[in-house]
XYZ file of C-alpha atoms in Angstrom:
443
model
C -16.376 -15.529 31.957
C -18.743 -16.800 29.275
C -17.845 -16.520 25.603
C -20.343 -17.148 22.829
C -18.984 -17.706 19.320
C -21.298 -17.427 16.318
C -19.836 -19.543 13.528
C -17.724 -22.662 13.871
C -15.304 -22.744 10.960
C -12.012 -20.852 10.507
C -12.237 -17.615 12.493
C -14.763 -18.889 15.040
C -12.901 -22.033 16.056
C -9.535 -20.229 16.003
C -11.010 -17.737 18.478
C -12.575 -20.417 20.671
C -9.384 -22.501 20.727
C -7.159 -19.525 21.600
C -9.540 -18.407 24.333
C -9.539 -21.916 25.801
C -5.721 -22.035 25.842
C -5.615 -18.724 27.687
C -8.316 -19.549 30.240
C -9.012 -23.180 31.136
C -11.996 -22.167 33.253
C -13.939 -19.985 30.829
C -17.295 -21.196 29.522
C -17.100 -21.260 25.725
C -20.169 -21.937 23.581
C -20.149 -22.153 19.778
C -23.236 -22.036 17.545
C -22.707 -23.282 13.975
C -25.451 -23.217 11.346
C -23.981 -26.049 9.274
C -23.273 -29.734 9.809
C -19.509 -29.534 10.374
C -16.929 -27.586 12.351
C -13.409 -26.436 11.558
C -12.987 -27.666 7.984
C -10.774 -26.463 5.147
C -13.172 -25.122 2.523
C -10.227 -24.204 0.280
C -9.618 -27.924 -0.201
C -13.057 -28.612 -1.666
C -12.061 -28.456 -5.379
C -9.382 -31.106 -4.775
C -11.845 -33.305 -2.918
C -14.260 -33.019 -5.842
C -11.551 -33.849 -8.392
C -10.571 -36.974 -6.452
C -7.084 -35.817 -5.423
C -8.456 -36.178 -1.897
C -10.895 -39.076 -1.685
C -12.203 -38.539 1.846
C -14.091 -35.465 3.065
C -13.031 -36.265 6.631
C -9.486 -35.224 5.712
C -10.790 -31.658 5.307
C -11.898 -31.505 8.945
C -9.193 -30.167 11.253
C -11.048 -31.047 14.477
C -14.346 -32.788 15.056
C -17.133 -31.823 17.434
C -15.875 -34.526 19.817
C -12.356 -33.050 19.729
C -13.676 -29.654 20.794
C -15.854 -31.139 23.508
C -12.743 -32.793 24.975
C -11.204 -29.316 25.144
C -14.214 -28.061 27.079
C -15.657 -26.081 24.170
C -19.416 -26.621 23.858
C -20.462 -26.747 20.198
C -23.971 -26.843 18.775
C -24.351 -27.770 15.102
C -27.409 -26.786 13.067
C -27.965 -23.841 15.409
C -28.338 -20.398 13.870
C -28.182 -17.089 15.725
C -30.977 -15.046 14.188
C -30.929 -11.943 16.381
C -28.670 -10.044 18.773
C -29.726 -7.914 21.721
C -26.446 -6.215 22.696
C -28.005 -4.070 25.429
C -28.920 -7.268 27.295
C -25.878 -9.245 26.110
C -28.197 -11.817 24.592
C -28.485 -13.762 21.366
C -31.582 -15.472 19.986
C -30.732 -18.942 18.700
C -32.761 -21.174 16.380
C -32.362 -24.943 16.615
C -32.817 -25.689 12.916
C -33.604 -29.399 13.146
C -36.097 -29.072 16.000
C -37.491 -25.720 14.839
C -37.261 -24.227 18.328
C -35.768 -20.975 19.579
C -34.099 -19.876 22.799
C -32.054 -17.019 24.254
C -28.474 -17.306 25.452
C -26.326 -14.765 27.275
C -22.655 -13.836 27.006
C -19.916 -11.784 28.589
C -17.921 -11.627 25.357
C -19.279 -12.341 21.891
C -17.401 -13.397 18.756
C -19.108 -13.042 15.358
C -17.570 -15.344 12.760
C -20.481 -16.211 10.501
C -18.465 -16.035 7.276
C -20.013 -15.263 3.914
C -22.889 -16.605 1.874
C -22.704 -17.643 -1.756
C -24.300 -15.071 -4.019
C -27.224 -16.709 -5.802
C -27.613 -14.884 -9.110
C -31.049 -13.793 -10.274
C -31.196 -16.113 -13.264
C -34.264 -17.926 -14.521
C -33.835 -21.634 -13.762
C -31.232 -21.174 -11.027
C -33.264 -23.531 -8.825
C -33.335 -26.390 -11.345
C -31.959 -29.794 -10.427
C -28.332 -29.951 -11.518
C -27.415 -26.398 -10.460
C -24.778 -26.385 -7.737
C -22.835 -23.959 -5.557
C -19.586 -24.495 -3.689
C -19.111 -22.831 -0.316
C -19.608 -25.383 2.437
C -18.463 -28.945 2.992
C -22.048 -30.037 2.414
C -21.986 -28.268 -0.982
C -18.812 -30.144 -1.861
C -20.242 -33.526 -0.939
C -23.361 -32.916 -3.037
C -21.330 -31.696 -6.024
C -18.898 -34.619 -5.844
C -21.763 -37.118 -5.865
C -23.467 -35.354 -8.771
C -20.470 -34.856 -11.029
C -19.349 -38.477 -10.737
C -22.530 -39.724 -12.357
C -21.638 -41.189 -15.787
C -24.242 -39.145 -17.663
C -22.616 -35.858 -16.581
C -20.432 -34.750 -19.476
C -20.935 -31.065 -20.243
C -20.269 -28.801 -17.260
C -20.920 -25.060 -17.353
C -19.360 -22.827 -14.704
C -20.801 -19.366 -14.162
C -18.042 -17.078 -12.915
C -14.318 -16.856 -13.629
C -12.990 -15.958 -10.183
C -10.867 -18.145 -7.908
C -13.597 -20.670 -7.115
C -14.864 -20.907 -10.678
C -11.394 -21.496 -12.112
C -10.449 -24.008 -9.401
C -13.641 -25.916 -10.204
C -12.776 -25.765 -13.906
C -9.418 -27.365 -13.057
C -11.213 -30.100 -11.102
C -13.674 -30.775 -13.924
C -10.846 -31.143 -16.473
C -9.157 -33.614 -14.117
C -12.420 -35.600 -14.127
C -12.522 -35.644 -17.931
C -15.518 -33.328 -18.364
C -16.194 -30.887 -21.186
C -15.868 -27.544 -19.418
C -17.196 -24.093 -20.261
C -16.632 -21.002 -18.106
C -18.963 -18.060 -18.641
C -17.667 -14.756 -17.251
C -19.445 -11.434 -17.655
C -16.236 -9.348 -17.577
C -13.459 -9.262 -20.173
C -11.142 -11.610 -18.266
C -10.870 -14.304 -15.624
C -9.215 -13.955 -12.203
C -9.689 -10.204 -12.070
C -7.668 -9.911 -8.850
C -4.691 -10.388 -11.161
C -3.617 -7.929 -13.821
C -4.116 -8.965 -17.432
C -0.509 -9.976 -18.065
C -0.877 -12.782 -15.515
C -4.540 -13.753 -15.903
C -4.079 -14.026 -19.681
C -1.420 -16.696 -19.118
C -3.873 -18.714 -17.030
C -6.579 -18.251 -19.662
C -4.180 -19.598 -22.287
C -3.466 -22.654 -20.123
C -7.200 -23.338 -19.804
C -7.779 -23.018 -23.543
C -4.809 -25.298 -24.235
C -6.657 -27.909 -22.172
C -9.890 -27.485 -24.165
C -11.730 -25.326 -21.626
C -14.104 -22.952 -23.391
C -13.882 -19.421 -21.998
C -16.899 -17.274 -22.833
C -15.865 -13.772 -21.770
C -17.926 -10.578 -21.862
C -20.971 -12.840 -21.715
C -23.727 -13.156 -19.132
C -26.177 -15.952 -18.409
C -29.818 -15.120 -19.018
C -31.440 -18.503 -18.387
C -30.721 -22.033 -17.226
C -33.157 -24.261 -19.086
C -34.455 -27.815 -18.786
C -37.586 -29.851 -18.176
C -36.882 -31.078 -14.651
C -33.115 -30.735 -14.578
C -30.475 -28.692 -16.340
C -30.175 -29.217 -20.090
C -29.060 -25.887 -21.548
C -27.616 -22.524 -20.577
C -28.644 -19.498 -22.585
C -26.568 -16.306 -22.545
C -26.765 -12.988 -24.376
C -24.565 -14.564 -27.061
C -25.501 -18.218 -27.396
C -27.083 -21.472 -26.238
C -24.873 -24.155 -24.675
C -25.520 -27.762 -23.679
C -25.171 -28.405 -19.952
C -25.551 -31.563 -17.902
C -24.528 -29.698 -14.756
C -24.093 -26.026 -13.830
C -21.934 -24.592 -11.057
C -22.608 -20.980 -10.098
C -19.564 -19.254 -8.612
C -20.245 -15.544 -8.933
C -18.916 -14.489 -5.530
C -19.807 -14.194 -1.869
C -21.202 -11.561 0.473
C -20.927 -11.300 4.279
C -23.608 -13.348 6.053
C -24.580 -10.426 8.265
C -28.190 -9.688 7.393
C -29.228 -10.678 10.932
C -27.115 -7.776 12.251
C -28.857 -5.015 10.306
C -30.807 -3.630 13.295
C -28.389 -4.682 16.023
C -26.360 -1.481 16.257
C -23.238 -3.180 14.861
C -21.578 -0.929 12.258
C -21.547 -2.476 8.801
C -19.814 -1.461 5.583
C -21.785 -0.966 2.361
C -21.341 -4.610 1.376
C -22.488 -5.799 4.806
C -19.034 -6.558 6.210
C -18.618 -5.812 9.917
C -16.434 -2.816 10.662
C -13.690 -3.669 13.152
C -10.472 -2.170 14.442
C -7.051 -3.827 14.443
C -7.975 -5.636 17.668
C -11.057 -7.196 16.048
C -13.365 -5.046 18.184
C -16.653 -3.857 16.744
C -18.227 -0.533 17.688
C -20.064 -2.246 20.590
C -18.143 -3.167 23.725
C -17.360 -6.869 24.252
C -18.343 -7.822 20.707
C -15.616 -8.971 18.319
C -15.649 -10.140 14.697
C -13.296 -11.718 12.160
C -13.234 -13.788 8.998
C -15.292 -13.523 5.830
C -18.055 -11.592 7.600
C -15.742 -8.717 8.539
C -13.388 -6.186 7.056
C -9.636 -6.531 7.581
C -6.791 -4.016 7.784
C -4.720 -3.774 4.600
C -1.053 -3.109 5.346
C -0.314 -1.488 1.979
C -3.406 0.698 1.711
C -3.408 1.554 5.448
C -7.159 1.060 5.675
C -9.810 -1.601 6.217
C -11.096 -3.423 3.146
C -12.953 -6.671 2.442
C -10.696 -9.633 1.574
C -12.405 -12.973 2.312
C -9.419 -15.322 2.635
C -8.836 -18.254 4.976
C -5.432 -16.896 5.983
C -6.970 -13.699 7.323
C -9.785 -15.608 9.034
C -7.453 -17.893 10.970
C -5.028 -15.172 12.033
C -7.702 -12.650 13.003
C -9.789 -15.291 14.775
C -6.816 -16.286 16.900
C -6.143 -12.644 17.734
C -9.799 -12.045 18.651
C -9.731 -15.033 20.979
C -6.690 -13.617 22.762
C -8.185 -10.146 23.085
C -11.475 -11.481 24.458
C -9.420 -12.984 27.269
C -7.681 -9.712 28.115
C -4.815 -9.408 25.643
C -4.247 -6.183 23.736
C -2.955 -7.405 20.390
C -3.312 -5.646 17.023
C -3.332 -7.296 13.616
C -0.275 -6.352 11.570
C -2.390 -6.268 8.417
C -3.095 -8.354 5.365
C -1.466 -8.123 1.948
C -4.186 -10.112 0.211
C -1.656 -12.809 -0.651
C -3.283 -15.607 -2.639
C -2.326 -18.437 -4.965
C -4.046 -20.759 -7.409
C -3.132 -23.903 -9.326
C -4.682 -24.210 -12.763
C -3.814 -27.447 -14.545
C -0.104 -27.167 -15.410
C 0.270 -23.592 -14.191
C 0.421 -21.863 -10.850
C -0.159 -18.200 -10.153
C 0.133 -16.040 -7.062
C -0.181 -12.428 -6.004
C 0.443 -10.186 -3.014
C -0.048 -6.515 -2.246
C -1.903 -4.284 -4.680
C -2.424 -4.731 -8.413
C -1.863 -2.131 -11.104
C -5.644 -1.857 -11.354
C -5.693 -0.922 -7.646
C -2.940 1.654 -8.170
C -4.848 3.245 -11.052
C -8.117 3.292 -9.129
C -6.412 4.989 -6.171
C -4.577 7.457 -8.436
C -1.169 6.405 -7.085
C 2.131 7.579 -8.552
C 3.520 4.183 -9.460
C 5.737 2.296 -11.871
C 5.646 -1.320 -13.036
C 8.016 -3.955 -14.353
C 7.190 -7.172 -16.182
C 9.917 -9.757 -16.507
C 10.121 -13.196 -18.070
C 12.722 -15.332 -16.373
C 13.205 -18.997 -15.409
C 12.884 -21.085 -12.272
C 16.482 -22.322 -12.716
C 19.257 -22.174 -15.349
C 18.667 -23.739 -18.755
C 21.727 -26.001 -18.411
C 19.919 -27.925 -15.641
C 17.037 -30.098 -16.924
C 13.427 -28.937 -17.016
C 13.852 -25.192 -16.705
C 10.481 -23.478 -17.098
C 9.581 -19.811 -17.516
C 8.246 -17.568 -14.756
C 6.527 -14.294 -15.577
C 6.672 -11.696 -12.779
C 4.943 -8.327 -12.581
C 5.849 -5.736 -9.949
C 4.014 -2.582 -8.891
C 6.232 -0.059 -7.093
C 5.997 3.442 -5.709
C 7.559 5.576 -8.425
C 9.626 7.944 -6.295
C 11.060 5.459 -3.810
C 10.775 2.159 -5.746
C 9.108 0.656 -2.644
C 7.404 -2.578 -3.678
C 3.611 -2.335 -3.406
C 2.508 -5.461 -5.227
C 3.773 -8.543 -7.030
C 2.158 -11.155 -9.260
C 3.583 -14.165 -11.072
C 2.680 -17.221 -13.120
C 4.535 -20.256 -14.357
C 4.685 -24.025 -14.289
C 6.608 -24.249 -11.017
C 8.546 -22.217 -8.483
C 6.058 -19.351 -8.529
C 4.181 -19.346 -5.230
C 7.168 -19.460 -2.881
C 8.776 -16.602 -4.806
C 5.656 -14.513 -4.284
C 6.027 -15.349 -0.581
C 9.429 -13.614 -0.778
C 7.708 -10.557 -2.218
C 5.075 -10.710 0.538
C 7.816 -10.581 3.188
C 9.457 -7.701 1.334
C 6.218 -5.697 1.053
C 5.441 -6.391 4.712
C 8.859 -4.926 5.596
C 8.480 -2.006 3.137
C 11.521 -2.986 1.102
C 12.373 -1.304 -2.187
C 12.975 -3.103 -5.462
C 16.706 -2.209 -5.448
C 17.066 -3.651 -1.938
C 15.346 -6.920 -2.803
C 17.142 -7.000 -6.146
C 20.439 -7.351 -4.264
C 19.161 -9.590 -1.456
C 21.249 -12.741 -1.047
C 18.859 -15.509 -2.076
C 19.866 -19.170 -2.355
C 21.614 -20.336 -5.529
C 22.104 -23.840 -6.862
C 21.310 -24.925 -10.434
C 18.433 -27.282 -9.483
C 16.618 -24.382 -7.780
C 17.718 -21.001 -9.116
C 20.217 -19.044 -11.120
C 22.909 -16.915 -9.536
C 20.403 -14.127 -10.036
C 17.092 -15.556 -8.832
C 13.876 -14.723 -10.672
C 13.034 -12.417 -7.740
C 16.312 -10.505 -8.157
C 15.844 -10.228 -11.917
C 12.309 -8.849 -11.649
C 13.347 -6.299 -9.037
C 16.307 -5.130 -11.096
C 13.944 -4.540 -14.034
C 12.166 -1.770 -12.085
C 13.137 1.630 -13.492
């Protein structure tokens, strides 16, 4: 049995490692376009801010570690074409500028997603950065720590853009976020994202909403950013407008792709072509609430689905239970998290739903340092089954959303969770936990 894995980060190396554990004799070959394997890209903002001072800490396993496991890995090797009818891939050795064919019995596609490079005049100027790979992070860290870098402009107010804004504030920079929509963190509903926006403004971050960048200007390097509303000084620009599946090389391969280029797969990670599997940011994933495949590029999904693909390539018959899109973010002195669907999702899908929005506290006021938690719930109107939950606050937020994730996974109703026996002690919670209180507010 020979397995070829395209892509050597989360999903790819999870698949290769699982396959190796199941079959010590299989030949496993991994082709990775970049310089590093198996690293935690979600940790890049904290590496840039200096909370983590060593990029090596982001690497889960090195190339040498995988070679000791009998997994052959080739860095700076890009698969540029697939020939499924011959079970072949065409590989380009980037550094040597040579090409060769390789064959497989089973193929795993885990190429992830590419950063979207916006069509803006001056986007290629010196001082414009992106943040997707470990190499991107190393370049950005070196650039931003130069003493002359003071004014930082971030294009995009999604997860990556706001996490970078947090990092830049930690580094003492003047930070401006330019977002073309009316709010930041649009995966959250306004009640929650507005709280995060307030925290950013309280820390002197300029939020330019409903504004789009028309030009990045400078002689040889970035000096200004011009939008439809103004002109802003910039010593450094970070573009974080989103990602798209890195699947252009599959367009004539026969692999079924969604409109955005994501690979269509079933719950077993199988594509429409026999013996070809896919997972991670290049593929769709099954949503447990919506009961359908959607595109949610998250590291949690990539690791779980990669592991499952590795097992199924070796003869297992496992199905993914489904994602809830659970995600969290720390922004300065606030944390926010979400799981399941948002109210915006419910409206778009014309669901019959109800919501509740509760302000409560992480523990009783008679114990020191009680801080507020705001929780929003989205529930099925007739049954009160919980469909989504979001929250924000200074502390105690993310693990409470994990409770909601378990409840949504198990199709619990708000009344059931409202009476669930959660832990109580004044340093941690009231007799009625914030989770109970929010659930009991659902009408």
